[in-house]
Short mmCIF file of C-alpha atoms and ligand atoms in Angstrom, two decimals:
data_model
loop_
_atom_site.label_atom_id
_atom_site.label_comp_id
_atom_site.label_asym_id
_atom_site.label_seq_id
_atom_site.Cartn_x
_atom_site.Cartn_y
_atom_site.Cartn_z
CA UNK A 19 102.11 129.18 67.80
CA UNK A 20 105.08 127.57 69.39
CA UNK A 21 104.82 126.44 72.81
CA UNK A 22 107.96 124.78 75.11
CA UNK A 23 106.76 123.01 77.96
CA UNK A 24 109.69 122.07 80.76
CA UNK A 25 109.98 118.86 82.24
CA UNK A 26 110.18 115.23 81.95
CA UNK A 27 107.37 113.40 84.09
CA UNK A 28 104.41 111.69 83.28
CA UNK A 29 102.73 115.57 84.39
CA UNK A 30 104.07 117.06 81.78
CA UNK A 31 103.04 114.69 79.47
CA UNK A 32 99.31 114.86 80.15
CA UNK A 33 100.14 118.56 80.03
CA UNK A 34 101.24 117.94 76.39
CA UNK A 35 98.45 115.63 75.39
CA UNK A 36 95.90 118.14 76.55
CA UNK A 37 98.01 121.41 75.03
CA UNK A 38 97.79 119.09 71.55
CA UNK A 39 94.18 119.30 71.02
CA UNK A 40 94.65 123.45 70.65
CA UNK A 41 94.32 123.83 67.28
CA UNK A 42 96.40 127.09 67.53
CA UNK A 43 99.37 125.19 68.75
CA UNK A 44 101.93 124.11 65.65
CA UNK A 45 104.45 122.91 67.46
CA UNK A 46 105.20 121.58 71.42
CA UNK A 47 108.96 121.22 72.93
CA UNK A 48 109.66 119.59 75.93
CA UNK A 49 113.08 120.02 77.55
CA UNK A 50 113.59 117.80 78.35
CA UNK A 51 110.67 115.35 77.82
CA UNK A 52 111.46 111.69 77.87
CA UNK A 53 110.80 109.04 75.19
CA UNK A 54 107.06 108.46 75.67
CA UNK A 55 106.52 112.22 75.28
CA UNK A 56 108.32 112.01 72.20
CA UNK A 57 105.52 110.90 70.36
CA UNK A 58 103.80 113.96 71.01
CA UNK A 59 105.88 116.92 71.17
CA UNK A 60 109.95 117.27 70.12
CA UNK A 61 111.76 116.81 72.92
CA UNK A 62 114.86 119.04 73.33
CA UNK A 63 117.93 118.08 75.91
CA UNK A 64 117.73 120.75 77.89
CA UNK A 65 117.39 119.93 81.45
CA UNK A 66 114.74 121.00 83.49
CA UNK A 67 116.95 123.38 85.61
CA UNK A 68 119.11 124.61 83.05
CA UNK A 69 117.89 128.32 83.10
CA UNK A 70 120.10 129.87 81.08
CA UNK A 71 119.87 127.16 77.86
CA UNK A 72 116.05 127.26 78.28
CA UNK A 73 115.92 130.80 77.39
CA UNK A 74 118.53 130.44 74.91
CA UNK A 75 116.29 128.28 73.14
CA UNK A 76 113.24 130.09 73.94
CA UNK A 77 114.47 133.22 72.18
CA UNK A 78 116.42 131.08 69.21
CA UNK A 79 113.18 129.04 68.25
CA UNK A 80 110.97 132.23 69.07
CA UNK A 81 108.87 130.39 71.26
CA UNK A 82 105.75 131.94 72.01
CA UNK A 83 104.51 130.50 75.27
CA UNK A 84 106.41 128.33 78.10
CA UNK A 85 104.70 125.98 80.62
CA UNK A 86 107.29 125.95 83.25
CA UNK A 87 106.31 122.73 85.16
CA UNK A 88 108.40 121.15 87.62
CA UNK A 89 109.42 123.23 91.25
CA UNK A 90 112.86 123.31 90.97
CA UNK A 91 112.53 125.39 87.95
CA UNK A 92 109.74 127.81 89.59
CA UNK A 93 111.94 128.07 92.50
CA UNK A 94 114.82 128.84 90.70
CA UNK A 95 113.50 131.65 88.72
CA UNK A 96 112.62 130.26 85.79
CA UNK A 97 109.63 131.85 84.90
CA UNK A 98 111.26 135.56 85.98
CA UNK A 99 114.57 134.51 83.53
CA UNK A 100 111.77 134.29 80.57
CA UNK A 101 109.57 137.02 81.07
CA UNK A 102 112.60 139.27 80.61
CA UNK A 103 112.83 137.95 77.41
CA UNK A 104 109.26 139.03 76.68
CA UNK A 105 108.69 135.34 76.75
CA UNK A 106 105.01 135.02 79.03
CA UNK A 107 105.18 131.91 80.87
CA UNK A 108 102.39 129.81 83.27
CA UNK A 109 104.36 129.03 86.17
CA UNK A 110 104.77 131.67 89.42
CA UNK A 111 107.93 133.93 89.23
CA UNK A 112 110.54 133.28 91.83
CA UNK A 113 109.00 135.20 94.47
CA UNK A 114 105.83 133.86 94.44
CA UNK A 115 107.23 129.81 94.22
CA UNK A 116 109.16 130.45 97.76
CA UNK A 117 105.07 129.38 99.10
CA UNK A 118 106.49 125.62 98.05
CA UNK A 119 110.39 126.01 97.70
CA UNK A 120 110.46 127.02 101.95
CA UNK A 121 108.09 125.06 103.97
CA UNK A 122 109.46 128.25 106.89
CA UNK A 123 108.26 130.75 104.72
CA UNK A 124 104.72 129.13 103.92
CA UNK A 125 103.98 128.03 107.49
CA UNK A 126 105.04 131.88 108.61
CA UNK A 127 102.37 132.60 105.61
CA UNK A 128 99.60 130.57 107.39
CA UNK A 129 100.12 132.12 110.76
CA UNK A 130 100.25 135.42 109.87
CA UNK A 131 97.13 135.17 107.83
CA UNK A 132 95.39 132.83 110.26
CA UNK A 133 94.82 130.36 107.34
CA UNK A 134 94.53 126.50 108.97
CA UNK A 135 97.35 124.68 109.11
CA UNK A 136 99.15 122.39 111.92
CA UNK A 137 100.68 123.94 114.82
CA UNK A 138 104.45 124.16 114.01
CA UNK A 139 107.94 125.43 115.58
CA UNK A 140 111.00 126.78 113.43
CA UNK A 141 114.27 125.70 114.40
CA UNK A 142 117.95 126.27 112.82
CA UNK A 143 120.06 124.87 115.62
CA UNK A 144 119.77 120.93 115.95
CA UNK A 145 120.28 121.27 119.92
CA UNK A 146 117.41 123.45 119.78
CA UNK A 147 115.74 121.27 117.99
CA UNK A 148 116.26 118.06 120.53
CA UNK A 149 115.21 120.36 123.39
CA UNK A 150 111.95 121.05 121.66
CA UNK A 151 111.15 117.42 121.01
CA UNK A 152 112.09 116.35 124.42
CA UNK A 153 108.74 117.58 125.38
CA UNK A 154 106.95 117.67 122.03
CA UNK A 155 103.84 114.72 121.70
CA UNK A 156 104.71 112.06 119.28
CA UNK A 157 103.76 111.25 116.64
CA UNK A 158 105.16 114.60 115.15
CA UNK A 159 106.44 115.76 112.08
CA UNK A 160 109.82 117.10 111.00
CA UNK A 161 110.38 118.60 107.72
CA UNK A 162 113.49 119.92 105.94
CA UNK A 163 112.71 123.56 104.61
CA UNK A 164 113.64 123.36 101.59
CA UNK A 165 113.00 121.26 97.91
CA UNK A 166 114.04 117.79 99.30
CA UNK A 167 112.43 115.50 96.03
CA UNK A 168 109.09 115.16 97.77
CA UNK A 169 111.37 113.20 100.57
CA UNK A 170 111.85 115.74 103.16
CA UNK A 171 108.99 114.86 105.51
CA UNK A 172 109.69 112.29 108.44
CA UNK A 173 106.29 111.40 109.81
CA UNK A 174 107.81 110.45 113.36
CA UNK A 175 105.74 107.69 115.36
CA UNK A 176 108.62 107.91 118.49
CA UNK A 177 110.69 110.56 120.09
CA UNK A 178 113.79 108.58 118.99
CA UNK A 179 112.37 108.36 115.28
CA UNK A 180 111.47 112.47 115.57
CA UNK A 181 115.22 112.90 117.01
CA UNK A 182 116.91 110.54 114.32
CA UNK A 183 115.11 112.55 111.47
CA UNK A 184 116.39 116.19 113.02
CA UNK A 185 120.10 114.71 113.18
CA UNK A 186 119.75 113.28 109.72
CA UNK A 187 118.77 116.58 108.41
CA UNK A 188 120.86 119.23 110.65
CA UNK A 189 123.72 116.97 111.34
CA UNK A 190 124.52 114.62 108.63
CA UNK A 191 122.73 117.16 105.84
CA UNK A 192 121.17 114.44 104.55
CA UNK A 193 119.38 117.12 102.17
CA UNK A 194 121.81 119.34 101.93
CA UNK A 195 121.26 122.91 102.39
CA UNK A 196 117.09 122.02 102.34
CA UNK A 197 117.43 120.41 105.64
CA UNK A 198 119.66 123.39 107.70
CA UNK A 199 116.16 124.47 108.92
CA UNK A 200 113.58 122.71 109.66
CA UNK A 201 109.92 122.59 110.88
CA UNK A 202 108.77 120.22 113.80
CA UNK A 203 104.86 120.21 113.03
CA UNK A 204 102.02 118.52 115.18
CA UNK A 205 100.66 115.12 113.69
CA UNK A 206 97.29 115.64 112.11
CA UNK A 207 94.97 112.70 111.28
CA UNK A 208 92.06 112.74 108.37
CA UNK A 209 91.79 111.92 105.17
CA UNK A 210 93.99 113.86 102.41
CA UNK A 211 92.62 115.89 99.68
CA UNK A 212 94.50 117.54 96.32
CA UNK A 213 92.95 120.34 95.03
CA UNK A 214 95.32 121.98 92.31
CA UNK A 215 94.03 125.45 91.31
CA UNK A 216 94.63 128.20 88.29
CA UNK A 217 95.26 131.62 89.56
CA UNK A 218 95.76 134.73 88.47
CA UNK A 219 96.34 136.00 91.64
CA UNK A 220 92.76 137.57 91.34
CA UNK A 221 90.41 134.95 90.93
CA UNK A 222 90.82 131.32 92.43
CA UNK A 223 89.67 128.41 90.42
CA UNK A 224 89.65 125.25 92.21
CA UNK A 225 89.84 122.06 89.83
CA UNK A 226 88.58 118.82 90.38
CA UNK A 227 89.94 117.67 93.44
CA UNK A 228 91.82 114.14 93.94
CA UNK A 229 93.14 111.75 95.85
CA UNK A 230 96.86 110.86 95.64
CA UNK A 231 98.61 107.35 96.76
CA UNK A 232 101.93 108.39 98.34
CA UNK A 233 103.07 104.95 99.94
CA UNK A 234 104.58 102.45 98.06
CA UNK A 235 102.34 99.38 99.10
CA UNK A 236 98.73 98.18 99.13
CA UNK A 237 97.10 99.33 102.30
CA UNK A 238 99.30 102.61 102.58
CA UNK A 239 102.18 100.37 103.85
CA UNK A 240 105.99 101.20 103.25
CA UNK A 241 108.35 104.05 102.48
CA UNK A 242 106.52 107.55 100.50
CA UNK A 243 107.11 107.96 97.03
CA UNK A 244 106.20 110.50 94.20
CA UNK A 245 102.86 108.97 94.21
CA UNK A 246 101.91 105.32 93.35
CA UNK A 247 98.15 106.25 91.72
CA UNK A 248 94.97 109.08 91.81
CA UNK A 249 91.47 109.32 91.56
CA UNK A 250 89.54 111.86 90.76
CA UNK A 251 87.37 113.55 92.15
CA UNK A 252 87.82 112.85 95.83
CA UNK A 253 85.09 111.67 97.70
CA UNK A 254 85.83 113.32 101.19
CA UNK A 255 86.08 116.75 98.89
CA UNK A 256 82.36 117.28 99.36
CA UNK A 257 80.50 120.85 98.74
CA UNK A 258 80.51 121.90 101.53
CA UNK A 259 84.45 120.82 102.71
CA UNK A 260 84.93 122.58 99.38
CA UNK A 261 82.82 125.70 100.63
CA UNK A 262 84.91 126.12 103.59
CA UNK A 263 88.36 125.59 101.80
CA UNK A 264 87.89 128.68 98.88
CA UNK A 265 86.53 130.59 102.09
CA UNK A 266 89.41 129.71 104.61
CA UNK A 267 92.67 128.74 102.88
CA UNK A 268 92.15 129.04 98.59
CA UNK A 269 90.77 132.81 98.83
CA UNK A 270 93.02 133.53 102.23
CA UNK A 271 96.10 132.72 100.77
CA UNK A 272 96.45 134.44 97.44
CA UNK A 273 95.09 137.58 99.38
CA UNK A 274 98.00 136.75 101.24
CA UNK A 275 100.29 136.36 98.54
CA UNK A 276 99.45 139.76 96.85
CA UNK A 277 99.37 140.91 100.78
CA UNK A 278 103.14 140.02 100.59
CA UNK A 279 104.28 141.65 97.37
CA UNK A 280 104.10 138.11 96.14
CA UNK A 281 101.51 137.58 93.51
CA UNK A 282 100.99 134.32 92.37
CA UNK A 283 100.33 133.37 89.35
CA UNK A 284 99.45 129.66 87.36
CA UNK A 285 98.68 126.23 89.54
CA UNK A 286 98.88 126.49 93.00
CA UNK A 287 98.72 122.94 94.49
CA UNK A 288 96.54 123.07 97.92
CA UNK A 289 97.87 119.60 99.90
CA UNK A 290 94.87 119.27 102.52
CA UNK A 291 93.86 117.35 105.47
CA UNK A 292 90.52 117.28 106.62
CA UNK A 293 90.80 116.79 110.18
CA UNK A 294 88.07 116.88 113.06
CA UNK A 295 88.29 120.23 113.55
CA UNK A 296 87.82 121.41 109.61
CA UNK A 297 90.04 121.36 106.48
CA UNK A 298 93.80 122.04 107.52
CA UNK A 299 96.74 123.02 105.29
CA UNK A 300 99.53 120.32 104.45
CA UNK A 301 101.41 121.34 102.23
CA UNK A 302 101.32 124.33 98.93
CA UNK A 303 103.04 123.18 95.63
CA UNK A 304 103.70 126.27 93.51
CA UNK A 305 102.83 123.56 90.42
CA UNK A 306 100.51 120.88 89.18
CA UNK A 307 100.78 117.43 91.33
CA UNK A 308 102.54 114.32 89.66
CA UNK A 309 100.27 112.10 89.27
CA UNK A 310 97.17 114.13 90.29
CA UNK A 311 97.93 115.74 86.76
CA UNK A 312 97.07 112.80 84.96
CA UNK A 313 93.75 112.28 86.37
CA UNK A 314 92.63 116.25 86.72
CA UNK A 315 93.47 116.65 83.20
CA UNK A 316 91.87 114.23 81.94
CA UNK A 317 88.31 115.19 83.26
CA UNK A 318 88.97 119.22 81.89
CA UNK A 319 86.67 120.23 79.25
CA UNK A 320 87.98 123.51 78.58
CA UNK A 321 90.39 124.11 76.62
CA UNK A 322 93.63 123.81 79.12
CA UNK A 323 95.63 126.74 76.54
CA UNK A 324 93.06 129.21 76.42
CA UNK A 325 92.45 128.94 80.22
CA UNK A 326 96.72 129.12 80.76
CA UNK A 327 97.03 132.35 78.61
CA UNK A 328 93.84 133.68 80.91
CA UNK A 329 96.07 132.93 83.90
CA UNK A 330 99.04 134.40 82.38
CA UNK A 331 96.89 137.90 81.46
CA UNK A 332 95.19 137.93 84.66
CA UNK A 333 91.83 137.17 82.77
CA UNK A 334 90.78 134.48 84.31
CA UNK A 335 87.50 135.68 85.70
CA UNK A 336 86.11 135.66 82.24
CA UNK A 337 87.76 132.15 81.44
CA UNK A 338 85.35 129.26 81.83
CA UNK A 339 86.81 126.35 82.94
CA UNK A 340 84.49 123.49 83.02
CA UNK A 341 85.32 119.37 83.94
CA UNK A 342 83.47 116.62 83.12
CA UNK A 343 81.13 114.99 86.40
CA UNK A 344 82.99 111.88 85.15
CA UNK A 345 84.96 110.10 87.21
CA UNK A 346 88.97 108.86 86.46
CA UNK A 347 91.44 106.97 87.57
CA UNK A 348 95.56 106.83 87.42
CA UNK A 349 97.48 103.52 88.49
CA UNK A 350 101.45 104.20 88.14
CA UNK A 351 103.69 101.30 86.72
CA UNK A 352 106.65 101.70 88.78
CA UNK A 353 109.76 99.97 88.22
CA UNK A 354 110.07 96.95 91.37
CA UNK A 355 112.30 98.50 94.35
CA UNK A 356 111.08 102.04 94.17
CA UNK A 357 111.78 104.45 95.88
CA UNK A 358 114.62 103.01 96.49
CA UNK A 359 116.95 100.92 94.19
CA UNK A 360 115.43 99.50 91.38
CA UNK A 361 116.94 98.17 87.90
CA UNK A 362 116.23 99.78 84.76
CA UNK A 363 116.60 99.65 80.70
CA UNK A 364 114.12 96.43 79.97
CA UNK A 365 111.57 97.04 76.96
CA UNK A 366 108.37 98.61 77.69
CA UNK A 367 105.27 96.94 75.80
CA UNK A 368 102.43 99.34 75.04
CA UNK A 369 99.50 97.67 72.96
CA UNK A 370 99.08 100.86 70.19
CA UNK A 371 94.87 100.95 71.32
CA UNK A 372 96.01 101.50 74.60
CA UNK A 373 98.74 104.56 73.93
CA UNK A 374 95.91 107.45 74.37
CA UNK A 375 95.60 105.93 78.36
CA UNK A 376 99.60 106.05 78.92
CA UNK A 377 101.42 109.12 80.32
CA UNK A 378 105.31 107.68 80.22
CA UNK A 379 107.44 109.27 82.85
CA UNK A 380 110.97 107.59 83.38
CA UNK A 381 111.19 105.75 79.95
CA UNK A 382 113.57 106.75 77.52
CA UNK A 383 113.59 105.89 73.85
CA UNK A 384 116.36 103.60 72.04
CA UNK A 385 116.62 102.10 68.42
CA UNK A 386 112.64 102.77 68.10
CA UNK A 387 111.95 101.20 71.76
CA UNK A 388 110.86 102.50 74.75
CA UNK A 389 113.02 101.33 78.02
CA UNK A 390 112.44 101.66 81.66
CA UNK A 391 114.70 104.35 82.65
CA UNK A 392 113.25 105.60 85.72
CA UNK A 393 111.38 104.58 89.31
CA UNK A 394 107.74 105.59 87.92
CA UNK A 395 107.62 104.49 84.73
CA UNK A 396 103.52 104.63 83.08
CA UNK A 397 100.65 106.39 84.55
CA UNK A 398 97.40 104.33 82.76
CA UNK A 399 94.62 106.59 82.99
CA UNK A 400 90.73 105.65 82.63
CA UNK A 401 88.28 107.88 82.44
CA UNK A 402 84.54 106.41 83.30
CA UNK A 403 81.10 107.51 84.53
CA UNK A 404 81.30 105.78 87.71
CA UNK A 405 84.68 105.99 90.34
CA UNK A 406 84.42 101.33 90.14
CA UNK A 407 84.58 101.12 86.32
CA UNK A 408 87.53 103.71 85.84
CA UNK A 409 89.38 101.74 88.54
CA UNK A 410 88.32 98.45 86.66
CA UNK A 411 89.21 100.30 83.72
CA UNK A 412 92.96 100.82 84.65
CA UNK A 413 93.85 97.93 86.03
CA UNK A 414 92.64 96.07 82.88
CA UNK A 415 94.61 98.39 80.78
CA UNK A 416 97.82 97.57 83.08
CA UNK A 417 97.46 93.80 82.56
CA UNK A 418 97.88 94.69 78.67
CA UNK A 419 101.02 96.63 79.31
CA UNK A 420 104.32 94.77 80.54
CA UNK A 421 107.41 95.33 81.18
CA UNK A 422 110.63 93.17 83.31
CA UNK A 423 110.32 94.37 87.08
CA UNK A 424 107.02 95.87 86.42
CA UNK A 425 105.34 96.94 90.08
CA UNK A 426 102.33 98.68 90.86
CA UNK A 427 99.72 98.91 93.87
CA UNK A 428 96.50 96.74 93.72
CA UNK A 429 94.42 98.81 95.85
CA UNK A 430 94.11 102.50 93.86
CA UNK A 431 91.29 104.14 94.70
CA UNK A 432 90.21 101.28 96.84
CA UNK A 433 89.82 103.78 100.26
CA UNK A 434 87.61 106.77 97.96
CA UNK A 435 85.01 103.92 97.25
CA UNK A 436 84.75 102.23 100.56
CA UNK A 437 84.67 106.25 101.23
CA UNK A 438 81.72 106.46 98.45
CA UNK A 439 79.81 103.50 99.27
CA UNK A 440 80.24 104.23 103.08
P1 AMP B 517 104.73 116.37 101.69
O1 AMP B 517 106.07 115.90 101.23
O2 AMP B 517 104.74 117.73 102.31
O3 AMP B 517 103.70 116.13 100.61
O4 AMP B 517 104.28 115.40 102.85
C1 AMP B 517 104.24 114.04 102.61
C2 AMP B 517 103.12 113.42 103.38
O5 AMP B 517 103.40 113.50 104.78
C3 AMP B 517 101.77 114.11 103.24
O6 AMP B 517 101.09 113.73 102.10
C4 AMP B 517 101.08 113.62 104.50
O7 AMP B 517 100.58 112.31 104.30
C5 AMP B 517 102.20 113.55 105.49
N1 AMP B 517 102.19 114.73 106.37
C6 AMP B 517 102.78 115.92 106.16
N2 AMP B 517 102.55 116.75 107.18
C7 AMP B 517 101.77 116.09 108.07
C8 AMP B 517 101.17 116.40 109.34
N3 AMP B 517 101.35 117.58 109.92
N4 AMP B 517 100.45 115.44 109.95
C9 AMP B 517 100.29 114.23 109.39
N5 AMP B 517 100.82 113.87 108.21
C10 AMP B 517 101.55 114.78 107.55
N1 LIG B 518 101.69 114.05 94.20
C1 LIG B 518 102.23 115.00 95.05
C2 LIG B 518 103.05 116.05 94.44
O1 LIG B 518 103.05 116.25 93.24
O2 LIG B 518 103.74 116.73 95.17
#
């Protein structure tokens, strides 16, 4: 069996990792993987977006099963460009990934279907737009429609901060055509919860849930990134929070999907907020989260191909898919200055006991050595009985691993065991 699995982030390494222990599986691609995932699976360059030389090389190598990872991808039409090949894929087709590639089209989702989610207004006229927020309560939201690299959100604290974010996007396109419409949302306030999810558009299957780290400083200070660290599971995720969600937003929404002519199918990515008034919807990724990823995985004790190809054949009600009551934890090594301009290409030292902990994400390999080559570089995983040791875990794992500008936050996971303890 010959499996390709698109991508290059520390995601779709843990993807890889866990693929590896299939004993079915001969052979992994990645296109176009990155030189930590190199040591597990032969990394093609093909980039991630490059449709038409993916399935070129799908069909030349005879692949016979493609992860397709990323968004951009999904909402590109990946996933649809392979199955016409007779290639079958886990990843939604093109239809379905609109639920994450138009922030529009999900909110419109969540109204029609009355699933929770913040009070919102659509505009696509910027004059519009600065009427509306002349009498809209700050803080409030704006967010670019479309794919913006995780940075079209402007949490804005003023009027003047809400009006500066519409001109950036519908004036000065500072996302391009993602930002031409955009959402003004109310502010809601609670802690955040990830729950990624298989579907086969039938059956829901919640995973563990976790807790991501979007700012780029201890104490949830400075600009949003990709994600500075996760734990796992998420100690505000309780049973009966969890109860509520399958009942009110998981179940609600593929119904809705399928409702639409849309059936999804593979990891649907619930971003959640559980606010005063009940678990509210954030955000929908049409993918796994980066670097929830590398902590869900991790804690899965099913076998992450068998339960893929049950997603894929719409058999997932028979699948079992169990995870471990363990606990784990996910500290990213980013290079110093992200998310904004950092330096790369110094040497990345890995002790070799420690390589089974490290998902690499922007390193690239040169001469047999692995350099920085990106703004999150590691994810070091632990995974322990208790939430404290994991955490402990990590960060003693870190101090092994150096490289030049190496930064990373102190305080992962700190909030989920005050939450714990508390
Ligand atoms: P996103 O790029 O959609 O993941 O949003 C980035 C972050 O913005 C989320 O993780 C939240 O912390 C925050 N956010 C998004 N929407 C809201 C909202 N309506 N109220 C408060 N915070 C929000
Ligand atoms: N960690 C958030 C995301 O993958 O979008």
């Amino acid at each position: 069996m010959k499996i390709m699995v698109i991508g290059s982030g520390g995601r779709e390494h843990a993807i890889i990792k866990k693929l590896k222990s299939n004993k079915e599986i001969e052979k992994i691609y990645a296109l176009p993987g990155n030189g930590g995932i190199a040591k597990d699976a032969v990394c093609v360059s093909v980039g991630a977006t490059d449709i038409e030389k993916a399935v070129e090389f799908a069909v030349n190598e005879k692949i016979d099963y493609a992860v397709v990872t990323p968004d951009d991808p999904l909402v590109l039409g990946m996933v649809d460009a392979l199955e016409e090949k007779g290639i079958p894929c886990f990843g939604p087709r093109k239809n379905a990934a609109i639920i994450e590639g138009s922030k529009i089209f999900s909110k419109e989702l969540m109204k029609k279907y009355g699933i929770p989610t913040a009070q919102f207004a659509v505009f696509d006229d910027a004059a519009r737009a600065l009427e509306y927020l002349k009498t809209a309560p700050v803080p409030t939201v704006v967010k670019a429609d479309g794919l913006a690299l995780g940075k079209g959100v402007i949490i804005a604290f003023t009027r003047q901060e809400a009006e500066e974010a519409v001109k950036s996007m519908m004036c000065d396109g500072k996302f391009g055509k993602s930002g031409e419409k955009i959402v003004i949302e109310e502010y809601l306030e609670g802690p955040e919860v990830s729950v990624l999810s298989f579907t086969d558009g039938k059956t829901v299957v919640p995973m563990i849930s976790s807790m991501d780290h979007k700012r780029a400083h201890d104490g949830d200070e400075g600009l949003n990134t990709g994600g500075m660290g996760t734990v796992a599971p998420n100690p505000y995720y309780t049973e009966a929070v969890a109860a509520e969600c399958m009942e009110k937003i998981f179940l609600p929404t593929v119904e809705a999907m399928n409702r639409e002519g849309r059936p999804f199918k593979g990891c649907l990515y619930f971003g959640l907020m559980i606010t005063k008034d009940g678990p509210k919807v954030i955000e929908y990724n049409c993918r796994f989260g980066d670097p929830e990823t590398q902590v869900v995985l991790p804690l899965l004790e099913s076998d992450l191909f068998t339960v893929m190809k049950a997603v894929t054949d719409g058999r997932l009600s028979e699948t079992q898919v169990l995870f471990s009551d363990k606990n784990a934890c996910c500290v990213i090594m980013a290079s110093d200055g992200y998310p904004q301009k950092y330096e790369k290409g110094f040497e990345i030292n890995i002790p070799e006991e420690l390589e089974g902990s490290v998902f690499v994400a922007g390193a690239k390999e040169k001469d047999g050595v692995l350099l920085t080559d990106g703004g999150r570089v590691l994810g070091v995983t632990s995974v322990e009985d208790t939430l404290a040791k994991a955490i402990e875990s990590s960060y003693e794992k870190v101090k092994k691993i150096s490289f030049k500008n190496a930064y990373y936050r102190k305080d992962i996971g700190a909030r989920a065991l005050k939450a714990k303890e508390g």
